[in-house]
mmCIF file of C-alpha atoms in Angstrom:
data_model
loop_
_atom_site.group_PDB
_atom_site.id
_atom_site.type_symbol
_atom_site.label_atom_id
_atom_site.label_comp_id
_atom_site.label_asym_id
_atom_site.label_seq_id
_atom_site.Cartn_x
_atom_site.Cartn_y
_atom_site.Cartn_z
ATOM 1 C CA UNK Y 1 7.423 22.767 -9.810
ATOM 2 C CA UNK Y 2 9.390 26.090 -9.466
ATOM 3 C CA UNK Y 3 6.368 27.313 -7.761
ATOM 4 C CA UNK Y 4 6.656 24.869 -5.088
ATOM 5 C CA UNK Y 5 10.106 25.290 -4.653
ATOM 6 C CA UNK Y 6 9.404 29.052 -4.017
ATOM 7 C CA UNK Y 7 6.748 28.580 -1.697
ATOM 8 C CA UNK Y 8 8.491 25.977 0.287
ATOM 9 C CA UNK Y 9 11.768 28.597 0.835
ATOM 10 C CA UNK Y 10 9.891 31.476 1.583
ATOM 11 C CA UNK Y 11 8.483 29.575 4.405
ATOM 12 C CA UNK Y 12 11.743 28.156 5.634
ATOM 13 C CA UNK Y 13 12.838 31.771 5.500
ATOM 14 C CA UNK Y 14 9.748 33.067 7.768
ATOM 15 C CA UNK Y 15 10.803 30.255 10.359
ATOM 16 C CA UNK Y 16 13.750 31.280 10.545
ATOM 17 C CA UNK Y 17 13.175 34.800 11.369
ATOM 18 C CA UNK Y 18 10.818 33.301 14.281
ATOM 19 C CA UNK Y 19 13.697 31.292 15.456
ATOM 20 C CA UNK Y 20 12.770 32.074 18.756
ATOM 21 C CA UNK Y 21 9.832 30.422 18.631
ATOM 22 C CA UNK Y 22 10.457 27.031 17.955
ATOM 23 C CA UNK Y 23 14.179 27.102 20.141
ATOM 24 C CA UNK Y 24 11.714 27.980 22.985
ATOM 25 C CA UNK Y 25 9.221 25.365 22.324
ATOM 26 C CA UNK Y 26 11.760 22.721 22.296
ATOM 27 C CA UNK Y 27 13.555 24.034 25.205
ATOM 28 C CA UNK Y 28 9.498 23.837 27.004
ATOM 29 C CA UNK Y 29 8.810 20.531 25.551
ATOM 30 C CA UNK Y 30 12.064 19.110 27.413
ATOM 31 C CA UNK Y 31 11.220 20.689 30.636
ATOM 32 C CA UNK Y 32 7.426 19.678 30.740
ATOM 33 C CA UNK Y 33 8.729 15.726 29.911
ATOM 34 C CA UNK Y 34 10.672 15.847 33.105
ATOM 35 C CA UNK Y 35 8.825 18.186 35.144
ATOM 36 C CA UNK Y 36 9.351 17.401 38.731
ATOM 37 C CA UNK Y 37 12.120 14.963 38.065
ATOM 38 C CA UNK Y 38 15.645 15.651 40.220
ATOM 39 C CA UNK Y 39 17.514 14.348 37.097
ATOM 40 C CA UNK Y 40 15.565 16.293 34.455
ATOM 41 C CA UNK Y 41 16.757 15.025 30.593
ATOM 42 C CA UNK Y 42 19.964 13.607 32.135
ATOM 43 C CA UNK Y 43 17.971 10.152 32.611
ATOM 44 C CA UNK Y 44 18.464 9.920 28.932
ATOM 45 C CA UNK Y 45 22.570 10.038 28.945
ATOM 46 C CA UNK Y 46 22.007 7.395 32.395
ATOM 47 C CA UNK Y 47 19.559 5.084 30.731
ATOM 48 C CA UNK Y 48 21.408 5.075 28.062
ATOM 49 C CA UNK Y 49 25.207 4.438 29.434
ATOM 50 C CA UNK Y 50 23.251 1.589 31.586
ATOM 51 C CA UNK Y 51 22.076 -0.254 28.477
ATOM 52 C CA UNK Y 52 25.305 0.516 26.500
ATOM 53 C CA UNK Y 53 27.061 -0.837 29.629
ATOM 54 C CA UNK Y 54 24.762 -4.349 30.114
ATOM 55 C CA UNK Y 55 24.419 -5.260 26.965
ATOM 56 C CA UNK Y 56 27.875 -3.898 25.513
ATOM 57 C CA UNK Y 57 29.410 -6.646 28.158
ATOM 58 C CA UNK Y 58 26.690 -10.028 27.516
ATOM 59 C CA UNK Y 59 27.541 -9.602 23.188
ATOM 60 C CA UNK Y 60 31.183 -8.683 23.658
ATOM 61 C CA UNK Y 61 31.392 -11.692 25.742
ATOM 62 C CA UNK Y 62 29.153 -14.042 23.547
ATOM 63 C CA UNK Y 63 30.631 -12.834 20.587
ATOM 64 C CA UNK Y 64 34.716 -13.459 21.816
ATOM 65 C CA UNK Y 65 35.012 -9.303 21.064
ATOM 66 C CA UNK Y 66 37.328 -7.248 23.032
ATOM 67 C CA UNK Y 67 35.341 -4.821 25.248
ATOM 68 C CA UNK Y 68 37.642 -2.115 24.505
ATOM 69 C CA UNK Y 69 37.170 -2.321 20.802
ATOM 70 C CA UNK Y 70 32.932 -3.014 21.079
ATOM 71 C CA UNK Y 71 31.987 -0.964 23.567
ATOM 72 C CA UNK Y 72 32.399 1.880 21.387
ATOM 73 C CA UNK Y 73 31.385 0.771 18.756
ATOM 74 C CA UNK Y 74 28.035 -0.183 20.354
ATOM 75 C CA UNK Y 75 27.797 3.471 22.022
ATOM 76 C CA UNK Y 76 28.449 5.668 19.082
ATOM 77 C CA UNK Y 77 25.791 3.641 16.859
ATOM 78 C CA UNK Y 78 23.693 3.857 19.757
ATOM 79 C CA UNK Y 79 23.505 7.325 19.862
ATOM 80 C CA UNK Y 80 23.128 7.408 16.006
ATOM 81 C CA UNK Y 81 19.711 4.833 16.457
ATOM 82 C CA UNK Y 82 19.011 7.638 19.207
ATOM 83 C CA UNK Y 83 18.677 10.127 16.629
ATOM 84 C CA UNK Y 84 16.955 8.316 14.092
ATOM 85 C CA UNK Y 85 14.597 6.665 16.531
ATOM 86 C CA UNK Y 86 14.136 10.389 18.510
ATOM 87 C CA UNK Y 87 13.334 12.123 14.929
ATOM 88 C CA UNK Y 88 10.802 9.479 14.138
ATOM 89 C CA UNK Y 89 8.850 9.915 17.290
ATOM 90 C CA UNK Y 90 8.789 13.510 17.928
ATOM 91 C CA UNK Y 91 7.481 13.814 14.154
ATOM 92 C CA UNK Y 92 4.853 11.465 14.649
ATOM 93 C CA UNK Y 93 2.881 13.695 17.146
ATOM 94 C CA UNK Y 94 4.378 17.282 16.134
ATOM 95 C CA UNK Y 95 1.228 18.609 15.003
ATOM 96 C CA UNK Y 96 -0.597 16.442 17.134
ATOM 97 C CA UNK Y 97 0.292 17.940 20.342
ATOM 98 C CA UNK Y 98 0.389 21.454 18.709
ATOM 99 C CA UNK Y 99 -3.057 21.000 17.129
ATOM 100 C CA UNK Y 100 -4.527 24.057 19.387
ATOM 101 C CA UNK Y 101 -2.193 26.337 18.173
ATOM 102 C CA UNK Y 102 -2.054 25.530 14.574
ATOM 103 C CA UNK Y 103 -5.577 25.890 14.378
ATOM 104 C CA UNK Y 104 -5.989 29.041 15.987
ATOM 105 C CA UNK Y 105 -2.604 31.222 15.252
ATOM 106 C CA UNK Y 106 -1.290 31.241 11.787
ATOM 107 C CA UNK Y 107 2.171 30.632 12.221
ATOM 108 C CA UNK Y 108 4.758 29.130 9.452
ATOM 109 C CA UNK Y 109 4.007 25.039 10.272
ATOM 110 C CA UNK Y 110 7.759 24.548 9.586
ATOM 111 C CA UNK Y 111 8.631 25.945 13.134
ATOM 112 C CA UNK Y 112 7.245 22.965 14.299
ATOM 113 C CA UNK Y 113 9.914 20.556 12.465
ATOM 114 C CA UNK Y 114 12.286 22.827 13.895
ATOM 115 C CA UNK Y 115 11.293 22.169 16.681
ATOM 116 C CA UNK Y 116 11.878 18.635 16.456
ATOM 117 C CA UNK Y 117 14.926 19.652 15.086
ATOM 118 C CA UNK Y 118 16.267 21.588 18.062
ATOM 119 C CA UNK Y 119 15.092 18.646 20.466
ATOM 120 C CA UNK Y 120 16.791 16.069 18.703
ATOM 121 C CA UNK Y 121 20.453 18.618 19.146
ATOM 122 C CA UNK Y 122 19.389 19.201 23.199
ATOM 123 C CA UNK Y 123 19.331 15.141 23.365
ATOM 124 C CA UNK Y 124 22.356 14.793 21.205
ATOM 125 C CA UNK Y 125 24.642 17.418 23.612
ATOM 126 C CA UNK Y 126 23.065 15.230 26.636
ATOM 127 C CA UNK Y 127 25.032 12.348 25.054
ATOM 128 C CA UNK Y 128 27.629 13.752 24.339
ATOM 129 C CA UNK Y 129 28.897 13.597 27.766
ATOM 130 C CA UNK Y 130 28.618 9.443 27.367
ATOM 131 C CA UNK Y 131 30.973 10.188 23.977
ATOM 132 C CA UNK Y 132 33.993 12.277 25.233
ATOM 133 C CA UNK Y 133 34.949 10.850 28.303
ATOM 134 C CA UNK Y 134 34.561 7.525 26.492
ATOM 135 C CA UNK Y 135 36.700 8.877 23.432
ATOM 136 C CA UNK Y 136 39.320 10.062 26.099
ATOM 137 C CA UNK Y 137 39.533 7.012 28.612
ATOM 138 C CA UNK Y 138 40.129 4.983 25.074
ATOM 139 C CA UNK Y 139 42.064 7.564 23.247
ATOM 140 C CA UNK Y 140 40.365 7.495 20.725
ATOM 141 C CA UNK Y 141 40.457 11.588 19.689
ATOM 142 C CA UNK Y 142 44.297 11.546 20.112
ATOM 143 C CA UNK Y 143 45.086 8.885 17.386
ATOM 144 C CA UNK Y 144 43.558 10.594 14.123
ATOM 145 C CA UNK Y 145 42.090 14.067 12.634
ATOM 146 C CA UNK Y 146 39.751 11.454 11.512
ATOM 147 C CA UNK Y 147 37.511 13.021 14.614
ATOM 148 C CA UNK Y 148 37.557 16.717 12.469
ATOM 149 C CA UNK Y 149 34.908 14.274 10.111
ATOM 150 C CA UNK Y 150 32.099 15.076 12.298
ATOM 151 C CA UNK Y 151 31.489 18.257 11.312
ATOM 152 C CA UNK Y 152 30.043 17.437 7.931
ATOM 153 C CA UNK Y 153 28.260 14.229 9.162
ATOM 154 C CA UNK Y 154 26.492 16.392 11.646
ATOM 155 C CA UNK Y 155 25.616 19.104 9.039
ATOM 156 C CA UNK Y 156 24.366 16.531 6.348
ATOM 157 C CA UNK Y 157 22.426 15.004 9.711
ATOM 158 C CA UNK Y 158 20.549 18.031 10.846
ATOM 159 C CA UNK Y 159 19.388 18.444 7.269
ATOM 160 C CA UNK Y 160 18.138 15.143 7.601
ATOM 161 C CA UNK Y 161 16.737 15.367 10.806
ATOM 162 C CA UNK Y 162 14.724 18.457 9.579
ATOM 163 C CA UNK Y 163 13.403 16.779 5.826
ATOM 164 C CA UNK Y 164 12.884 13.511 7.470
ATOM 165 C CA UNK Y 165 10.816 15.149 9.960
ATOM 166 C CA UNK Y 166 8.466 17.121 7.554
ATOM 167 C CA UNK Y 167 7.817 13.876 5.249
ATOM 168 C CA UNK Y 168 6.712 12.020 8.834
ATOM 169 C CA UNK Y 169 4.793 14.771 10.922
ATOM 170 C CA UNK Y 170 2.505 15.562 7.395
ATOM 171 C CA UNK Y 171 1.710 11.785 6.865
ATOM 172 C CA UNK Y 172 1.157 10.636 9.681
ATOM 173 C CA UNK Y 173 -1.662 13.476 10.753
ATOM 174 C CA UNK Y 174 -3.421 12.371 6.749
ATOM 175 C CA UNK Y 175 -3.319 8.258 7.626
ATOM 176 C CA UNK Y 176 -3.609 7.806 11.097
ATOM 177 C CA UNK Y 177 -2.427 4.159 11.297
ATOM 178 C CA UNK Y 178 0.816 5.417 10.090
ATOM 179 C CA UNK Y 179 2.550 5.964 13.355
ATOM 180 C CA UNK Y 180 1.581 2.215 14.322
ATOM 181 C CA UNK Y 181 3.230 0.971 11.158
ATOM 182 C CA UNK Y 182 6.156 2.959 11.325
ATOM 183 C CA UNK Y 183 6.929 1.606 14.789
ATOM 184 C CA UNK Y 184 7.410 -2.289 13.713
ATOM 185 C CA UNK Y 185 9.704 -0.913 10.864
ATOM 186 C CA UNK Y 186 11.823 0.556 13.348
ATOM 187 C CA UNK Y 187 12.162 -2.412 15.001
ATOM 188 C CA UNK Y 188 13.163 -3.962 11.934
ATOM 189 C CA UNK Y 189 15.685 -1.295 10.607
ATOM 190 C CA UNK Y 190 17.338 -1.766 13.842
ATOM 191 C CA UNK Y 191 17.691 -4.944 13.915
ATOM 192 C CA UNK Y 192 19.059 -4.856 9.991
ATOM 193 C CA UNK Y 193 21.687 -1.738 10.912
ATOM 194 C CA UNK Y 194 25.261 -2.538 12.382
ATOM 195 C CA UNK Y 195 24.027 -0.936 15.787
ATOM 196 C CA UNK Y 196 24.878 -4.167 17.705
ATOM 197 C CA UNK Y 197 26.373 -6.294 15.575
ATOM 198 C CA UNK Y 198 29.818 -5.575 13.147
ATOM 199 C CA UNK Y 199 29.791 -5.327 9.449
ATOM 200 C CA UNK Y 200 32.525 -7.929 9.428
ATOM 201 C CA UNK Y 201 30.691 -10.552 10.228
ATOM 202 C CA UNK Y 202 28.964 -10.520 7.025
ATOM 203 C CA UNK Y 203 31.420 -11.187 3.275
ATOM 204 C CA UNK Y 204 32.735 -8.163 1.905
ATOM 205 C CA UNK Y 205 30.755 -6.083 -0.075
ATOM 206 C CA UNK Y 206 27.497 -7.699 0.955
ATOM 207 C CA UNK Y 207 24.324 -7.007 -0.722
ATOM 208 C CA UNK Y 208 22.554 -6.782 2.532
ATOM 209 C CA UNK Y 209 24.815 -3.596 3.461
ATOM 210 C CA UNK Y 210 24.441 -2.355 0.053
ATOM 211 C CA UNK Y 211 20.618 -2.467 0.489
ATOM 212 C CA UNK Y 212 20.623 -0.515 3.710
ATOM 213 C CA UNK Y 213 20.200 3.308 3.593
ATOM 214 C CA UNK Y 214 21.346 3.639 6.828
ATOM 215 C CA UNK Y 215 24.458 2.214 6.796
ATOM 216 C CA UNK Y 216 26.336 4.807 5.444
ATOM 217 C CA UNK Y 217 24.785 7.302 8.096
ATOM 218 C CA UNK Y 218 26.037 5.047 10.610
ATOM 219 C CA UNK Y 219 29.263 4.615 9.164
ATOM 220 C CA UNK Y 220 30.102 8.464 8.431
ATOM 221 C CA UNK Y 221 28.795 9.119 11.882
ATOM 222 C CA UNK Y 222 30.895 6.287 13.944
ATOM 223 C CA UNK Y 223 34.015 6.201 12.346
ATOM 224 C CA UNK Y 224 35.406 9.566 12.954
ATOM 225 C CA UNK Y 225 34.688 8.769 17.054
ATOM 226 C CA UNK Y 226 36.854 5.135 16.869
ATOM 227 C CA UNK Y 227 39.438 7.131 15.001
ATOM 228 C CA UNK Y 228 39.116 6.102 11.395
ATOM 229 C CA UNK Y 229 38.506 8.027 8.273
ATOM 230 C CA UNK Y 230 34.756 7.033 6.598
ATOM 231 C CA UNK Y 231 34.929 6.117 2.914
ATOM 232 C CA UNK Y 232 34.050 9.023 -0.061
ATOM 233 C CA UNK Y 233 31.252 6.640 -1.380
ATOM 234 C CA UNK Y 234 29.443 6.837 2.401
ATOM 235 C CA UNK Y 235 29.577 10.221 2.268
ATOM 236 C CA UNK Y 236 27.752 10.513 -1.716
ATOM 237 C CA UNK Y 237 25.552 7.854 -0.880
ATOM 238 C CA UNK Y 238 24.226 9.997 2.528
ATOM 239 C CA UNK Y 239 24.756 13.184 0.150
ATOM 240 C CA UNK Y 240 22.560 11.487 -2.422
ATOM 241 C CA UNK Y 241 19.722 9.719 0.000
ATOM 242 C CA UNK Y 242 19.431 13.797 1.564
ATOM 243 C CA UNK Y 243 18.897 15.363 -1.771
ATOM 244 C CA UNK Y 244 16.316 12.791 -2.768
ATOM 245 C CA UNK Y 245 15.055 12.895 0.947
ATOM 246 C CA UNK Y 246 14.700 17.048 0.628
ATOM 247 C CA UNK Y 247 12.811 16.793 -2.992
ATOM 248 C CA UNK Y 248 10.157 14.239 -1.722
ATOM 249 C CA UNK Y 249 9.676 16.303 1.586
ATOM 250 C CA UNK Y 250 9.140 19.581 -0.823
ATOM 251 C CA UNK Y 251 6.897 17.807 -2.621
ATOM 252 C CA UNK Y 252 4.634 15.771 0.162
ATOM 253 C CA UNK Y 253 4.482 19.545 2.356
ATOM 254 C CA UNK Y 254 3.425 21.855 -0.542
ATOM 255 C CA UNK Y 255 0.901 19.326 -1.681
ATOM 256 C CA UNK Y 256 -0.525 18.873 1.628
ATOM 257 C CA UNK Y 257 0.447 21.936 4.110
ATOM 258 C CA UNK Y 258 -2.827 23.918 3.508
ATOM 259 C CA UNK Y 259 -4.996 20.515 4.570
ATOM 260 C CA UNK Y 260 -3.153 19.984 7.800
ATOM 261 C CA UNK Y 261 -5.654 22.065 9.863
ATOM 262 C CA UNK Y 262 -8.176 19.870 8.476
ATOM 263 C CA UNK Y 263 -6.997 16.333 9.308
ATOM 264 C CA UNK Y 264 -5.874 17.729 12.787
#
């Protein structure tokens, strides 16, 4: 076990020193999605506002909610499910699309969930310019330090982003139906997360929030942009769900890195 621990850092630690590598990669894989497009990545900040903005208005209005106090909400867990659903899809077909150069150049494969990695933060700072002018029109950054609460969310989430991605990218190049499966459950996970619909409308202290791993990444994540401070048990329970999440992707890439080339 120490072994594997080892091996896994030392390659983290190679990665890293190619930094450039994978920061240029994702910085390529942006500009070759929107290639001859006026716009470029932008159209992800303006399709999402528009669906934020549509939808935000028909369940604020079906659900008697003031728009001022659910269009926010609706945005910032928006741009969480962005994350989540981004990471899940880029990881998918990592090695997929990069299957030329992972068979011919030996090259650390962990630059490649970096690379995820970095794409995920160039989409994140795209909507980020839906978040502040929303967090200023509604004052929402002048009410409470609570805002100052992002800065370990977003640390504990690029950790995720990164183990999350590793787990994903190796399984789904060893059972090939994977991807297929894994989209339906995201349907389903979104549907189950308070992305569009408030925790209030269930009792207090439901089971069905209890059950749900990502509600406490939502919550840590949201909270600190409408101005309130999260809870200490979100925080463990995220802090808790990353160290198991870091152990089982350890454990799934040393088993399996070396085999990679050969499922490709």
């Amino acid at each position: 076990m120490k072994t594997i621990f080892e091996s896994f850092f030392k390659e983290i630690k190679k990665s890293l020193e190619s930094s450039d590598f994978w920061i240029f990669s994702a910085k390529i894989n942006t500009y070759k999605r929107y290639r001859r497009s006026s716009i470029g990545p932008w159209w992800l900040t303006i399709n999402l506002l528009i669906f934020v903005l549509s939808v935000g208005l028909i369940w604020s209005i079906l659900w008697k909610i003031n728009l001022k106090v659910y269009l926010p909400f609706f945005l910032f867990g928006m741009v969480f499910w962005e994350i989540v659903s981004s990471t899940v899809n880029k990881s998918i077909s990592v090695f997929k699309l990069n299957e030329q150069l992972i068979k011919t150049v030996n090259v650390p494969k962990l630059n490649f969930n970096f690379q995820v990695s970095s794409i995920i933060l160039i989409n994140f700072l795209h909507n980020c310019l839906i978040i502040i002018p929303l967090g200023i029109l509604l004052n929402l950054f002048n009410s409470s330090f609570a805002i100052f609460m992002l800065i370990p969310t977003l640390i504990l989430f690029s950790i995720n982003v990164f183990f999350l991605s590793i787990i994903i990218s190796v399984l789904c190049v060893k059972f090939k139906d994977l991807d297929m499966i894994l989209e339906h459950i995201m349907r389903i996970i979104f549907l189950i997360t308070p992305i569009i619909w408030m925790p209030e409308i269930l009792p207090e202290k439901s089971l069905f929030l209890k059950i749900n791993f990502l509600y406490p990444y939502v919550e840590i994540f949201r909270s600190p942009l409408i101005g309130n401070f999260p809870d200490l048990s979100q925080y463990v329970s995220v802090i808790c769900v990353t160290i198991i999440l870091a152990f089982i992707s350890i454990i799934i890439y040393e088993k399996n890195k070396n085999k990679l080339v050969f499922w490709l």
